[in-house]
Coordinates of C-alpha atoms in Angstrom, one line a residue:
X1 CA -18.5 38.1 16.1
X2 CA -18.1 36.8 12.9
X3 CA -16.5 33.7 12.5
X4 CA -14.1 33.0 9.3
X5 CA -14.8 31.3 6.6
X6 CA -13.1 27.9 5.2
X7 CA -11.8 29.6 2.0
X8 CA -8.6 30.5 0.9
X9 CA -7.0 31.8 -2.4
X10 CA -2.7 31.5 -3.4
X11 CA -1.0 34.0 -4.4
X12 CA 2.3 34.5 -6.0
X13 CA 5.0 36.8 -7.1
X14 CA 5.3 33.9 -9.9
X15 CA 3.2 34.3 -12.8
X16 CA 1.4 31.3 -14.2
X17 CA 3.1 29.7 -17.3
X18 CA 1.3 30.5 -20.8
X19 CA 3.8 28.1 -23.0
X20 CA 2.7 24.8 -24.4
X21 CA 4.8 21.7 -23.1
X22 CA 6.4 21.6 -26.2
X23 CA 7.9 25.2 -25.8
X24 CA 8.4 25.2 -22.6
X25 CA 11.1 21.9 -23.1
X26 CA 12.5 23.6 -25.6
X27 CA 13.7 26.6 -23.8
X28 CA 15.0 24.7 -21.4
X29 CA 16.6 23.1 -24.1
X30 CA 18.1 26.3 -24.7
X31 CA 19.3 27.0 -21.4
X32 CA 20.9 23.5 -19.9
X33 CA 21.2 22.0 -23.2
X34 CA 24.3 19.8 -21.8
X35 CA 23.2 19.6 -18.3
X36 CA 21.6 16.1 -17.5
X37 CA 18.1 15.1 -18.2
X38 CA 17.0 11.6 -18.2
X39 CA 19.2 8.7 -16.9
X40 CA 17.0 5.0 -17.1
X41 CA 18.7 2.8 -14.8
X42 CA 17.2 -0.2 -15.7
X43 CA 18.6 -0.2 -19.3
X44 CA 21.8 1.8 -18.0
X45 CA 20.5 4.9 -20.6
X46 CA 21.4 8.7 -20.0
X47 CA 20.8 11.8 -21.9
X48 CA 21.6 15.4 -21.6
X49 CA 18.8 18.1 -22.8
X50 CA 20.1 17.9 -25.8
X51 CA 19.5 14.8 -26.4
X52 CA 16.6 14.4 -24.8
X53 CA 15.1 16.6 -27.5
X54 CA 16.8 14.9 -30.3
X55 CA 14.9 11.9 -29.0
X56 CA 11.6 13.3 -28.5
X57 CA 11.3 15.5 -31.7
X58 CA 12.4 11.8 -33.6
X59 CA 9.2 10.2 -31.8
X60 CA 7.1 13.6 -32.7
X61 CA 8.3 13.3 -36.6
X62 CA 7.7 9.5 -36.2
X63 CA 3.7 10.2 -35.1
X64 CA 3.6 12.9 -37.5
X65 CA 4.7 10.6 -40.3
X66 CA 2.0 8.1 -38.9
X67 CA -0.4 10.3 -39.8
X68 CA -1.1 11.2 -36.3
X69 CA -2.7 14.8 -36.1
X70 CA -3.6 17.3 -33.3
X71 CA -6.4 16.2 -31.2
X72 CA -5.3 12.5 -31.8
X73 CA -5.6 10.3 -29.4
X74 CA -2.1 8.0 -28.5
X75 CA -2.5 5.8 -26.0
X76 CA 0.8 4.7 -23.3
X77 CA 0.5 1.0 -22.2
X78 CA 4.2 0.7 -20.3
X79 CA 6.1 0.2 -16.9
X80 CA 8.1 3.4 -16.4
X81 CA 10.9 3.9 -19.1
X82 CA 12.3 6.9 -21.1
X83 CA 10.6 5.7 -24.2
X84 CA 7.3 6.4 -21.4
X85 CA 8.6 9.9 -21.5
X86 CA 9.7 10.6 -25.0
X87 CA 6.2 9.7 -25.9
X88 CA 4.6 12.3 -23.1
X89 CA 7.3 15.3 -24.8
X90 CA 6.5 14.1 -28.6
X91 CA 2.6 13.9 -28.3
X92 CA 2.9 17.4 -26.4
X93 CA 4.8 19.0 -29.5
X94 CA 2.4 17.9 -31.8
X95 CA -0.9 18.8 -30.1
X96 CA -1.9 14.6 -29.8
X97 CA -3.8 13.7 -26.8
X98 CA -1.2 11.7 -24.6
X99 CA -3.7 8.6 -23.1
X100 CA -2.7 7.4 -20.0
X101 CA -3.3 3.5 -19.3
X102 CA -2.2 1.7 -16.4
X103 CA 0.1 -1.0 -16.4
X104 CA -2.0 -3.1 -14.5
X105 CA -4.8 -3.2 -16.8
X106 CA -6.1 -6.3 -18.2
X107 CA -8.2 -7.2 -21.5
X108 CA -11.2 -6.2 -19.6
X109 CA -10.3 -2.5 -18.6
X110 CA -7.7 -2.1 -22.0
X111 CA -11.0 -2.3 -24.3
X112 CA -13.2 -0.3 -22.6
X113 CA -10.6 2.8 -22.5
X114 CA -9.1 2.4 -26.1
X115 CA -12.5 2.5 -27.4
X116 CA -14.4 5.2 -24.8
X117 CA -11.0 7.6 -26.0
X118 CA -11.2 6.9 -29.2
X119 CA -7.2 5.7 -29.1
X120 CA -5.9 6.3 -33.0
X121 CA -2.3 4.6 -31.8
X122 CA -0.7 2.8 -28.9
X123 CA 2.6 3.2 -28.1
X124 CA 3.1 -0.4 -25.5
X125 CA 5.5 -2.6 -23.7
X126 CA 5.7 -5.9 -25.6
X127 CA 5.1 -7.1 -22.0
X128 CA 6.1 -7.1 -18.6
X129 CA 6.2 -9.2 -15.5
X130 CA 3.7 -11.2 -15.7
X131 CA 2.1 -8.9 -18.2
X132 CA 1.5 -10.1 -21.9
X133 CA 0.7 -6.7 -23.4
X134 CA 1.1 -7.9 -27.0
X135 CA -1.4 -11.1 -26.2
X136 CA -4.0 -8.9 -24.8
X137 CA -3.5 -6.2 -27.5
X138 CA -4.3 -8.9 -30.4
X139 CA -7.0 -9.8 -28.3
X140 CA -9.0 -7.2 -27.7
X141 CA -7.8 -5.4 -31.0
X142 CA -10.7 -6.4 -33.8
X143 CA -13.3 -5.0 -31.0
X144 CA -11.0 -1.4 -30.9
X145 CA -12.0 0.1 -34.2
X146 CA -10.4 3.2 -33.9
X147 CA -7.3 1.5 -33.7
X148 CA -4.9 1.8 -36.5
X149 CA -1.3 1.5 -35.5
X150 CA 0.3 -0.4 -32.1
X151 CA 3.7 0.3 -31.7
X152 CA 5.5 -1.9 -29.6
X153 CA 8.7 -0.6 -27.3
X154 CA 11.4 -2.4 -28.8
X155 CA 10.1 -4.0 -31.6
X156 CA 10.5 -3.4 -35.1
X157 CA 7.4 -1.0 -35.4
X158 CA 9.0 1.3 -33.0
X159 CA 12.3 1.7 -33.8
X160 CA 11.1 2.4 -37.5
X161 CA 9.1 5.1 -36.5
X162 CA 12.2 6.7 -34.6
X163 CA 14.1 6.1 -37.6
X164 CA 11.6 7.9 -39.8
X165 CA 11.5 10.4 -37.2
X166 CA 15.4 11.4 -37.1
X167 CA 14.6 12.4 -40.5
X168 CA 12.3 14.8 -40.3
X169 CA 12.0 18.7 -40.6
X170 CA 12.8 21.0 -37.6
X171 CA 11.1 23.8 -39.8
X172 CA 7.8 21.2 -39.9
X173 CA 7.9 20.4 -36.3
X174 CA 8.0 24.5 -35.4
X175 CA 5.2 24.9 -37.8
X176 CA 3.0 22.7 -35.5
X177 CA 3.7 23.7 -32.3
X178 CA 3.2 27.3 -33.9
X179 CA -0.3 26.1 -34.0
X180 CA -0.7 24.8 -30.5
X181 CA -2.2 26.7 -27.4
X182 CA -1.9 26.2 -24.1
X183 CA -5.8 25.6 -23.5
X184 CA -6.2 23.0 -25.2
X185 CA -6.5 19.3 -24.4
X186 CA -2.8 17.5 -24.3
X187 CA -3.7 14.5 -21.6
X188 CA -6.6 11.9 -20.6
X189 CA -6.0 10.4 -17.0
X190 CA -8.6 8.1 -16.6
X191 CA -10.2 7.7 -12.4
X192 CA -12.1 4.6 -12.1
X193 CA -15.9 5.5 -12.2
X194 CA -18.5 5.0 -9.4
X195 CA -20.9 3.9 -12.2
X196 CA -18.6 1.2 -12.8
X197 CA -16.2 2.3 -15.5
X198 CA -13.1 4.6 -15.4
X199 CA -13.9 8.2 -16.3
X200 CA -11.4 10.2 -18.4
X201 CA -9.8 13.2 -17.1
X202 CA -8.8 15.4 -19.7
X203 CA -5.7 17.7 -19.0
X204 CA -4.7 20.7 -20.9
X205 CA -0.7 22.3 -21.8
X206 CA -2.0 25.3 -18.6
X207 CA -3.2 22.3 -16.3
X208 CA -0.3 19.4 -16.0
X209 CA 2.8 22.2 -17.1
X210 CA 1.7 24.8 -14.6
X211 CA 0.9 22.7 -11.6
X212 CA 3.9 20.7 -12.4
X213 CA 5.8 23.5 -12.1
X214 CA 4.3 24.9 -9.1
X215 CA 5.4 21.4 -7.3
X216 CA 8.8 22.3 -8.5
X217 CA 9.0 25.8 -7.4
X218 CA 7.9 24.1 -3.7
X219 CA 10.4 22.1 -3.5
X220 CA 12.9 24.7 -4.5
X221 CA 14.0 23.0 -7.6
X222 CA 17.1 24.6 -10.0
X223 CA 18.6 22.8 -12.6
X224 CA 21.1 21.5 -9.9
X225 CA 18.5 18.9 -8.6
X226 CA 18.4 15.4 -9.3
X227 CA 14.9 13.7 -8.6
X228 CA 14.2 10.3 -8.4
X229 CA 11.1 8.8 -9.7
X230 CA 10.1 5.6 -8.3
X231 CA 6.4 6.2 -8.7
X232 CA 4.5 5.4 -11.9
X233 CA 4.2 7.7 -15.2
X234 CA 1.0 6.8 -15.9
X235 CA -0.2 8.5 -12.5
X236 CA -0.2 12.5 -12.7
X237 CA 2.5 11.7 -9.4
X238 CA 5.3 9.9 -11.9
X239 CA 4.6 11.9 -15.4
X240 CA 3.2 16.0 -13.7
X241 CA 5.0 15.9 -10.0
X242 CA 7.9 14.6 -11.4
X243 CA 9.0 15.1 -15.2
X244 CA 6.9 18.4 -15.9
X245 CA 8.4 19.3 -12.3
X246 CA 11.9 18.7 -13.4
X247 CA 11.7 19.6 -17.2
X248 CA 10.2 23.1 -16.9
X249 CA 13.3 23.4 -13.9
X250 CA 16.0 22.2 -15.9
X251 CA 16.3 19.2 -13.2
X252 CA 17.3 15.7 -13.9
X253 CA 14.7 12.9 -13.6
X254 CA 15.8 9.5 -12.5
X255 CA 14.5 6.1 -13.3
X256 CA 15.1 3.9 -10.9
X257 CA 13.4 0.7 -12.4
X258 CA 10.3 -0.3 -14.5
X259 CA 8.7 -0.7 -10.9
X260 CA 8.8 0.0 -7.5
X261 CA 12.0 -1.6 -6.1
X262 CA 13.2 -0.4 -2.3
X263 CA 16.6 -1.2 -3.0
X264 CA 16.3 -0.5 -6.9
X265 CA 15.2 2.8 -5.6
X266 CA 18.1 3.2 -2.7
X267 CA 20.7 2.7 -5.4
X268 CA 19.6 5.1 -7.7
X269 CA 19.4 7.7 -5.4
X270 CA 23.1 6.9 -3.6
X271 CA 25.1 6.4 -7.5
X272 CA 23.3 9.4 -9.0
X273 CA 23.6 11.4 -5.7
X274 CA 19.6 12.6 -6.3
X275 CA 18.5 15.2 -4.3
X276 CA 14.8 14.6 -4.4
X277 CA 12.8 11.7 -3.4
X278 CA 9.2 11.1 -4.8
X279 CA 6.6 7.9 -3.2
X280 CA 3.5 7.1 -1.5
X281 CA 4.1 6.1 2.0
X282 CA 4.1 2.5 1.2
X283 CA 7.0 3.2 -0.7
X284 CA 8.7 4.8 1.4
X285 CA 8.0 2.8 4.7
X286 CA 9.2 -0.6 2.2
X287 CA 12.6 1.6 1.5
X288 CA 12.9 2.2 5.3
X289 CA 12.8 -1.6 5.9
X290 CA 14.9 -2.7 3.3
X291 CA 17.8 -4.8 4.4
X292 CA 20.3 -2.6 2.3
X293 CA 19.2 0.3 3.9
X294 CA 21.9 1.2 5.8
X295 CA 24.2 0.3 3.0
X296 CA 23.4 3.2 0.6
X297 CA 24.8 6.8 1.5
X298 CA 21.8 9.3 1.2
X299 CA 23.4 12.4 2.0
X300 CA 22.4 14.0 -1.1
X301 CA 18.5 14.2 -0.6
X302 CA 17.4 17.3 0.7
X303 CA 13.5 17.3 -0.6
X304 CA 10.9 15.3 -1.8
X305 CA 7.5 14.6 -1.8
X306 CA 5.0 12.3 0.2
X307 CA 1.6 11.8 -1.8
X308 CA -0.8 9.7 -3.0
X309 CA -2.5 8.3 0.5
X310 CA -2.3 9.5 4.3
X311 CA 1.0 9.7 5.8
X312 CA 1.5 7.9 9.0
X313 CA 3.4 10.3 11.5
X314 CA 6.2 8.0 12.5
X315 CA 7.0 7.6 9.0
X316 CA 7.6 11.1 7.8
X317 CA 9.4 11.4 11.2
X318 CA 11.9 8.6 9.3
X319 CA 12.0 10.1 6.3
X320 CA 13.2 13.2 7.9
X321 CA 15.5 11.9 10.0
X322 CA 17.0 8.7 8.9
X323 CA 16.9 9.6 4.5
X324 CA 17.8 13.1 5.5
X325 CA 14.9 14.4 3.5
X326 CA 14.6 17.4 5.8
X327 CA 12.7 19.8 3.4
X328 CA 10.4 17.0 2.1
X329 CA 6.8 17.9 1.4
X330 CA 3.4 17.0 1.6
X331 CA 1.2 16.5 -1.1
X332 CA -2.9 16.7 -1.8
X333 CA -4.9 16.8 -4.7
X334 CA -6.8 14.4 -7.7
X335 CA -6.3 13.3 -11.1
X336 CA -8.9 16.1 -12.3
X337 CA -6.9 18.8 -10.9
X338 CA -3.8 18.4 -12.4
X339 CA -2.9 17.3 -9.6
X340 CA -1.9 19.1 -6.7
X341 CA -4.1 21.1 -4.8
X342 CA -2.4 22.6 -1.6
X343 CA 1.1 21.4 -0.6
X344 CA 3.2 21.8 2.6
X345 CA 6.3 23.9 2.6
X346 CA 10.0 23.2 3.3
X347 CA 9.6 25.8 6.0
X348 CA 7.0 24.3 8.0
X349 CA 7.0 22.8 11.2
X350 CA 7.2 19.2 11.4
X351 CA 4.2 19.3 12.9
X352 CA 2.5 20.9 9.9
X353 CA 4.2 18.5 7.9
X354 CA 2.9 15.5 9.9
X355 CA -0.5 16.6 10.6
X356 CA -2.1 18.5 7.3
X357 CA -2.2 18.6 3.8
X358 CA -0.8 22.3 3.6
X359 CA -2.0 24.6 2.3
X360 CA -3.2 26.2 -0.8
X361 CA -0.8 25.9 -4.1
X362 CA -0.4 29.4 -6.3
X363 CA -2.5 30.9 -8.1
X364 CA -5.6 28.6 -7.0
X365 CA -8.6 29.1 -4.4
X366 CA -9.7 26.1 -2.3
X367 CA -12.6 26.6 0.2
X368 CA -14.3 24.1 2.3
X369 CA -18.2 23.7 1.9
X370 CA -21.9 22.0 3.8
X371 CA -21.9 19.0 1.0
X372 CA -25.9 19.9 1.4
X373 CA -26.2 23.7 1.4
X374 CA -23.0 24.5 -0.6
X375 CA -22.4 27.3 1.8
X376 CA -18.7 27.9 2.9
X377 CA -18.2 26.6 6.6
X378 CA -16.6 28.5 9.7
X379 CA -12.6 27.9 9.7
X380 CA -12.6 24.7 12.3
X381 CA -15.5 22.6 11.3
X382 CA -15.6 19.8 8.0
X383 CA -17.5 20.0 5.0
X384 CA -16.2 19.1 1.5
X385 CA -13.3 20.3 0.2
X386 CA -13.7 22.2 -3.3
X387 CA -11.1 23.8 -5.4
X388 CA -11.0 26.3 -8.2
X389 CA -8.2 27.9 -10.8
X390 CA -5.9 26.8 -13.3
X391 CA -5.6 23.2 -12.7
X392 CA -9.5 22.0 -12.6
X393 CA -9.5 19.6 -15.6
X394 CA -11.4 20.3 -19.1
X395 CA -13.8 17.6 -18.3
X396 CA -14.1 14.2 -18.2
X397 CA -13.6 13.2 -22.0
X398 CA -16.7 12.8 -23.7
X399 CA -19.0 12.5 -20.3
X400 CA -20.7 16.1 -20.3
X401 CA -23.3 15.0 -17.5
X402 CA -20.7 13.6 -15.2
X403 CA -18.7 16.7 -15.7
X404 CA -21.1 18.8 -14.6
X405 CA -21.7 16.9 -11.5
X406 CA -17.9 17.4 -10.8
X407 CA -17.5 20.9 -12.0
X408 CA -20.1 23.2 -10.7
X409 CA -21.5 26.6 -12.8
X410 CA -19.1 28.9 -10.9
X411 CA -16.1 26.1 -12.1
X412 CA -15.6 24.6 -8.6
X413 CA -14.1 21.1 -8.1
X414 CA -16.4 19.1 -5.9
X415 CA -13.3 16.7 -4.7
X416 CA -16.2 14.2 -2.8
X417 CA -13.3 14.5 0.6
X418 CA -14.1 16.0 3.8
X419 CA -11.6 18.5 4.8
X420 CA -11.1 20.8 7.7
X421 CA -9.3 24.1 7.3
X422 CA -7.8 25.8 10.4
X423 CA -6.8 29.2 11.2
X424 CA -3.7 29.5 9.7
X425 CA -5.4 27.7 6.0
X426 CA -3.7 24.7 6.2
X427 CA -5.8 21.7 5.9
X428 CA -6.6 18.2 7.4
X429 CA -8.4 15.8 5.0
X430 CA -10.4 13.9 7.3
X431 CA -12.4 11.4 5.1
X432 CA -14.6 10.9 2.1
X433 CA -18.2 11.1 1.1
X434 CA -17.6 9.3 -2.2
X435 CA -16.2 5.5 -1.5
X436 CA -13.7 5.8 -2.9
X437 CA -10.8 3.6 -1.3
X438 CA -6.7 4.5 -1.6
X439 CA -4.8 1.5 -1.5
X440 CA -1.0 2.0 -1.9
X441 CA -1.7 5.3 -3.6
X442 CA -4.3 3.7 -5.9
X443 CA -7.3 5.2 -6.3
X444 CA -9.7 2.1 -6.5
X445 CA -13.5 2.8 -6.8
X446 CA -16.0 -0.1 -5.1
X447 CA -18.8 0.3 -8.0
X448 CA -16.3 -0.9 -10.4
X449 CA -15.3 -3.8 -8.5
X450 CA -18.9 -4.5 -7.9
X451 CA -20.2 -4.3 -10.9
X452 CA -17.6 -7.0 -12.2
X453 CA -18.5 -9.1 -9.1
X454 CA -22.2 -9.7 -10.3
X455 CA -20.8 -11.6 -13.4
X456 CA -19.8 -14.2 -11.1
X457 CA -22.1 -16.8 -11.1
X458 CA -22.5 -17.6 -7.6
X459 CA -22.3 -14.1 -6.8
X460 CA -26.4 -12.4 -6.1
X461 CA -25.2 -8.6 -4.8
X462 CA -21.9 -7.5 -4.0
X463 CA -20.9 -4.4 -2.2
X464 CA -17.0 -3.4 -1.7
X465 CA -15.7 -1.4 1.2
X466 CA -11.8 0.0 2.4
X467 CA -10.5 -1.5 5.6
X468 CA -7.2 0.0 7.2
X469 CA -4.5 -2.1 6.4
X470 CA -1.1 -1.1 8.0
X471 CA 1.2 -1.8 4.7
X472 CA -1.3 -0.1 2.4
X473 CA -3.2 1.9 3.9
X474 CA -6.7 0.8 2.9
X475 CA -7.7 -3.0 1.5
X476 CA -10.6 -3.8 -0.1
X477 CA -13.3 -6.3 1.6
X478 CA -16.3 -7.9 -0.3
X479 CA -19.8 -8.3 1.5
X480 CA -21.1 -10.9 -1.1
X481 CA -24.8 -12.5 -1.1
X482 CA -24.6 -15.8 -2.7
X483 CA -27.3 -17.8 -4.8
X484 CA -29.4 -20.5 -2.6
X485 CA -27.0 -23.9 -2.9
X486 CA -23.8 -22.4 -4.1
X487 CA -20.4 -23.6 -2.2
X488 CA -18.3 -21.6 -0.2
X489 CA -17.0 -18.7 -1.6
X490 CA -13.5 -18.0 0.2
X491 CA -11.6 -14.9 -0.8
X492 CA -8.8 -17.3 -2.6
X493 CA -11.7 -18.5 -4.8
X494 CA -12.9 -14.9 -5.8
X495 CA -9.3 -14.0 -6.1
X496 CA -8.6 -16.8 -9.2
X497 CA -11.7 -15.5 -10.5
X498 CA -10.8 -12.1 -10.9
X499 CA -7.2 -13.2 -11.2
X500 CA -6.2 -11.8 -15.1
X501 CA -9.4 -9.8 -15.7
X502 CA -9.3 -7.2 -13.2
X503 CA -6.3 -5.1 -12.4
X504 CA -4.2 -6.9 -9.0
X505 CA -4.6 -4.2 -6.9
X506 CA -8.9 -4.1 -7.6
X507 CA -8.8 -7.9 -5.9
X508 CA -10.6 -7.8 -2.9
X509 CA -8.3 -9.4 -0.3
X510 CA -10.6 -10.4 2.3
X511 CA -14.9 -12.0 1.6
X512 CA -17.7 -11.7 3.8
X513 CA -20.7 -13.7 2.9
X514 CA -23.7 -12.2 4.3
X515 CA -27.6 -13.1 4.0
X516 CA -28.6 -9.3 4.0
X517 CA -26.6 -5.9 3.8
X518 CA -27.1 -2.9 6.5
X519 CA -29.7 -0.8 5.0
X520 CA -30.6 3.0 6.1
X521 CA -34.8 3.3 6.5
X522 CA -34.6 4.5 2.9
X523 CA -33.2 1.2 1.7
X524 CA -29.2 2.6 1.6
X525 CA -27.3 0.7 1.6
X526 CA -24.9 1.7 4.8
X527 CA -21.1 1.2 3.8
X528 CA -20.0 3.3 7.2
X529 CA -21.5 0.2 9.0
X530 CA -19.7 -2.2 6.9
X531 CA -16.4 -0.7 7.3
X532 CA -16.8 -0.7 11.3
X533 CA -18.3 -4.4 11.4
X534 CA -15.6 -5.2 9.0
X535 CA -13.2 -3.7 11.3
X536 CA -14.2 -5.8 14.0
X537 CA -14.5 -9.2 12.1
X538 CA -11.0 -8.7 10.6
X539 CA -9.5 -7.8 14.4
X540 CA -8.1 -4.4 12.7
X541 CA -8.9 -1.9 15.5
X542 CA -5.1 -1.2 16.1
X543 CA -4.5 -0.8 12.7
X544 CA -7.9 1.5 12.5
X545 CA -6.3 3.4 15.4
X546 CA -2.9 4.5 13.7
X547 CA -2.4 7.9 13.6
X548 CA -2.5 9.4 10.2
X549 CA -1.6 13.2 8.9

């Protein structure tokens, strides 16, 4: 007997989107032109589609009249805020190359992507928190040659270019999107990079609108839903899940602060009576155990989506019962595929829900694979989970060779996680051959950290692991070798160290010095063996031991 293969495709009566952003926006323009579309809470802002429009087509003049051109690069250096998403609509409508950067960036990782993109402009906070975006602009700036105008939210520069912008010609703007397709590039979503440095995923109008439509159609949106979008813009979670979800639905999107805030959050969703509900499980388990919880009425959520890092069963059992988020789904996928990859539906068991990925989104193919062989596994058994369709990204901006060890001949996606795939298709991810460690939803890569590590000067050879961590699912430990004679290195020490130059979340909370690493007979070094012994030195078997979907 023949036993079935791990592969899958999606089919759907709905057929796959060919508009550009820009004209998809503006038929929905068209049809819920007075209907809300953006409310920001945090600056007590609200506009209908109309208006919405008005605003973006001012920021797509303003570019225009910039000098910005298609296949420009604009960079986005900014909490979450409308002028976040008037930028993402406007660079859309005139065929610029939106850059994503995160807001926890400092000087070190801000220079490295505003030069590997090429960033023309960049559109930035003047700062926030603790978060001098300005300072760290002017100081990285004379290195960033490519960089001709920064625009600060707020500032002179900015509100001059949306003055300039109200100006401008309708006729002019149709003329350019006229010229636009829907294969082209419209986004860079930069992963960090084992080598050491972030890699840049580059998105076309068919990848982010279509899969952010797909989410949409999941959850069942109409222009009668209300989704609120505590999760950041600069991840394809906050700016393709949630406004390409919404916009190409006709569905209001909901700021409820710069950043996560549980009771921010709770707020929004109780006054603007959202029906939808987006986070990582951190989020959500933070919400839970917010002291105002029980304070805010909830009764309008009916969906929303759980991404971003595994989702501990107890939790979603909470979400379910206690937010009322009854049709809430599960999310799985990666930056260079748009990003969502299979998702669990509203009419799924709770068991499904709590115990698997889903299964496979519309319109793509996912299949599970011997990482050695290639070959496709029997349904049951784990192997690496590879996708293929609409959403696999152009490439990695400017990195041909690393593309092609991503993206093989036949235009696979080689996600690096092992997966299992049951009878029914859905699928359980179950690890990952790459390093890679998720830490609140992060995606934090141990090269990177490790190559920063060596420039400390005590520091001889550094290697970075994930260890469980109940509030964020993964934290990072450091096995450092030190030079003969240096002092104690203590993981407050390395933290004021990295404190300012690497991003917070990179920090390795916890240090173990070591005289020698586990090595394989080859000379491998054996990170499985670091993650159990680090397990054991940090007393986190419990944790280790939580159940996870």
């Amino acid at each position: 007997m023949t036993s079935v293969p791990s592969y899958v495709s999606g089919t759907s009566d709905q057929p796959l989107l060919d508009d550009t952003i820009g004209a998809n926006l503006d038929r929905t323009v068209a049809a819920h032109g007075e209907r809300d579309a953006l409310v920001d809470r945090a600056s007590g802002r609200r506009w209908t589609y109309r208006q919405f429009a008005d605003e973006v087509n001012a920021v797509a003049f303003g570019l225009v009249d910039l000098g910005v051109e298609k296949g420009d690069r604009v960079g986005i250096w900014a909490p979450n805020c409308a002028e976040w998403t008037f930028t993402q609509y406007a660079t859309a409508k005139i065929g610029a190359i939106l850059v994503n950067i995160n807001p926890a960036y400092r000087t070190h990782e801000l220079k490295y992507v505003l030069n590997q993109a090429g960033i023309r402009t960049l559109v930035a906070a003047p700062s926030f928190r603790t978060s001098d975006y300005a300072a760290m602009i002017d100081q990285v700036r004379p290195d960033c040659p490519a960089l001709t105008d920064v625009l600060l939210i707020g500032r002179e520069e900015w509100n001059d270019l949306v003055a300039i912008g109200r100006g401008g010609s309708v006729a002019q703007l149709e003329e350019i999107q006229d010229g636009l397709s829907a294969d082209e590039p419209i986004n860079i979503q930069y992963t960090s990079g084992t080598t050491g440095f972030p890699k840049g995923a580059t998105l076309s109008h068919r990848n982010i609108l279509n899969n952010g439509y797909f989410v949409g159609e999941l959850c069942s949106y109409t222009a009668e839903d209300v989704i609120c979008l505590p999760v950041p813009f600069y991840h394809c979670f906050g700016m393709v899940m949630g406004n390409l979800a919404a916009t190409s639905h006709g569905a209001c999107m909901v700021i409820p602060a710069p950043a996560f805030d549980p009771a921010l959050t709770l707020e929004a969703v109780a006054t603007e009576r959202c029906t939808s509900l987006y986070g990582v499980p951190t989020m959500f388990i933070a919400e839970l155990a917010d002291p105002s919880f029980d304070s805010h009425d909830l009764s309008s959520l009916r969906t929303g989506i759980m991404a971003g890092s595994p989702c501990p069963v107890e939790v979603m059992k909470q979400v379910i019962d206690r937010m009322g988020m009854a049709e809430v789904t599960i999310c799985y996928g990666m930056t260079e595929t748009s990003p969502v990859s299979t998702q669990t539906r509203a009419d799924d068991t709770l068991q499904r829900r709590v115990s698997t990925v889903g299964r496979v989104h519309p319109h793509l193919e996912v299949k599970v694979v011997d990482p050695e062989t290639g070959e496709t596994v029997p349904r049951g058994e784990p192997g690496e989970f590879c996708t293929r369709g609409y959403s696999v990204m152009l490439g990695y901006w400017e990195e041909p060779a690393k593309t092609a060890e991503a993206i093989d001949a036949d235009r696979w996606m080689h996600t690096g996680d092992l997966a299992v795939m049951d009878d029914a298709g859905y699928l359980n991810i179950t690890g990952r051959i790459k390093d890679m460690v998720i830490r609140g939803g992060e995606n934090v890569y141990p090269r990177e950290i490790e190559e920063f590590l060596y420039t400390h000067p005590d520091v001889v050879d550094a290697q970075v692991v994930g260890v469980p961590d109940a509030r964020y699912g993964e934290e990072l430990i450091a096995w450092v070798r030190l030079r003969d004679g240096a002092p104690e290195l203590t993981a407050e020490k390395l933290r004021e160290y990295c404190e300012g130059k690497l991003a917070r979340y990179k920090i390795p909370r916890y240090v173990h010095v070591v005289d020698e690493f586990p090595m394989t007979i080859t000379g491998k070094i054996r990170k499985v063996e670091m993650r159990e012994r680090s397990v054991e030195l940090l007393g986190l078997q419990e944790v280790a031991a939580t159940r996870h979907a």
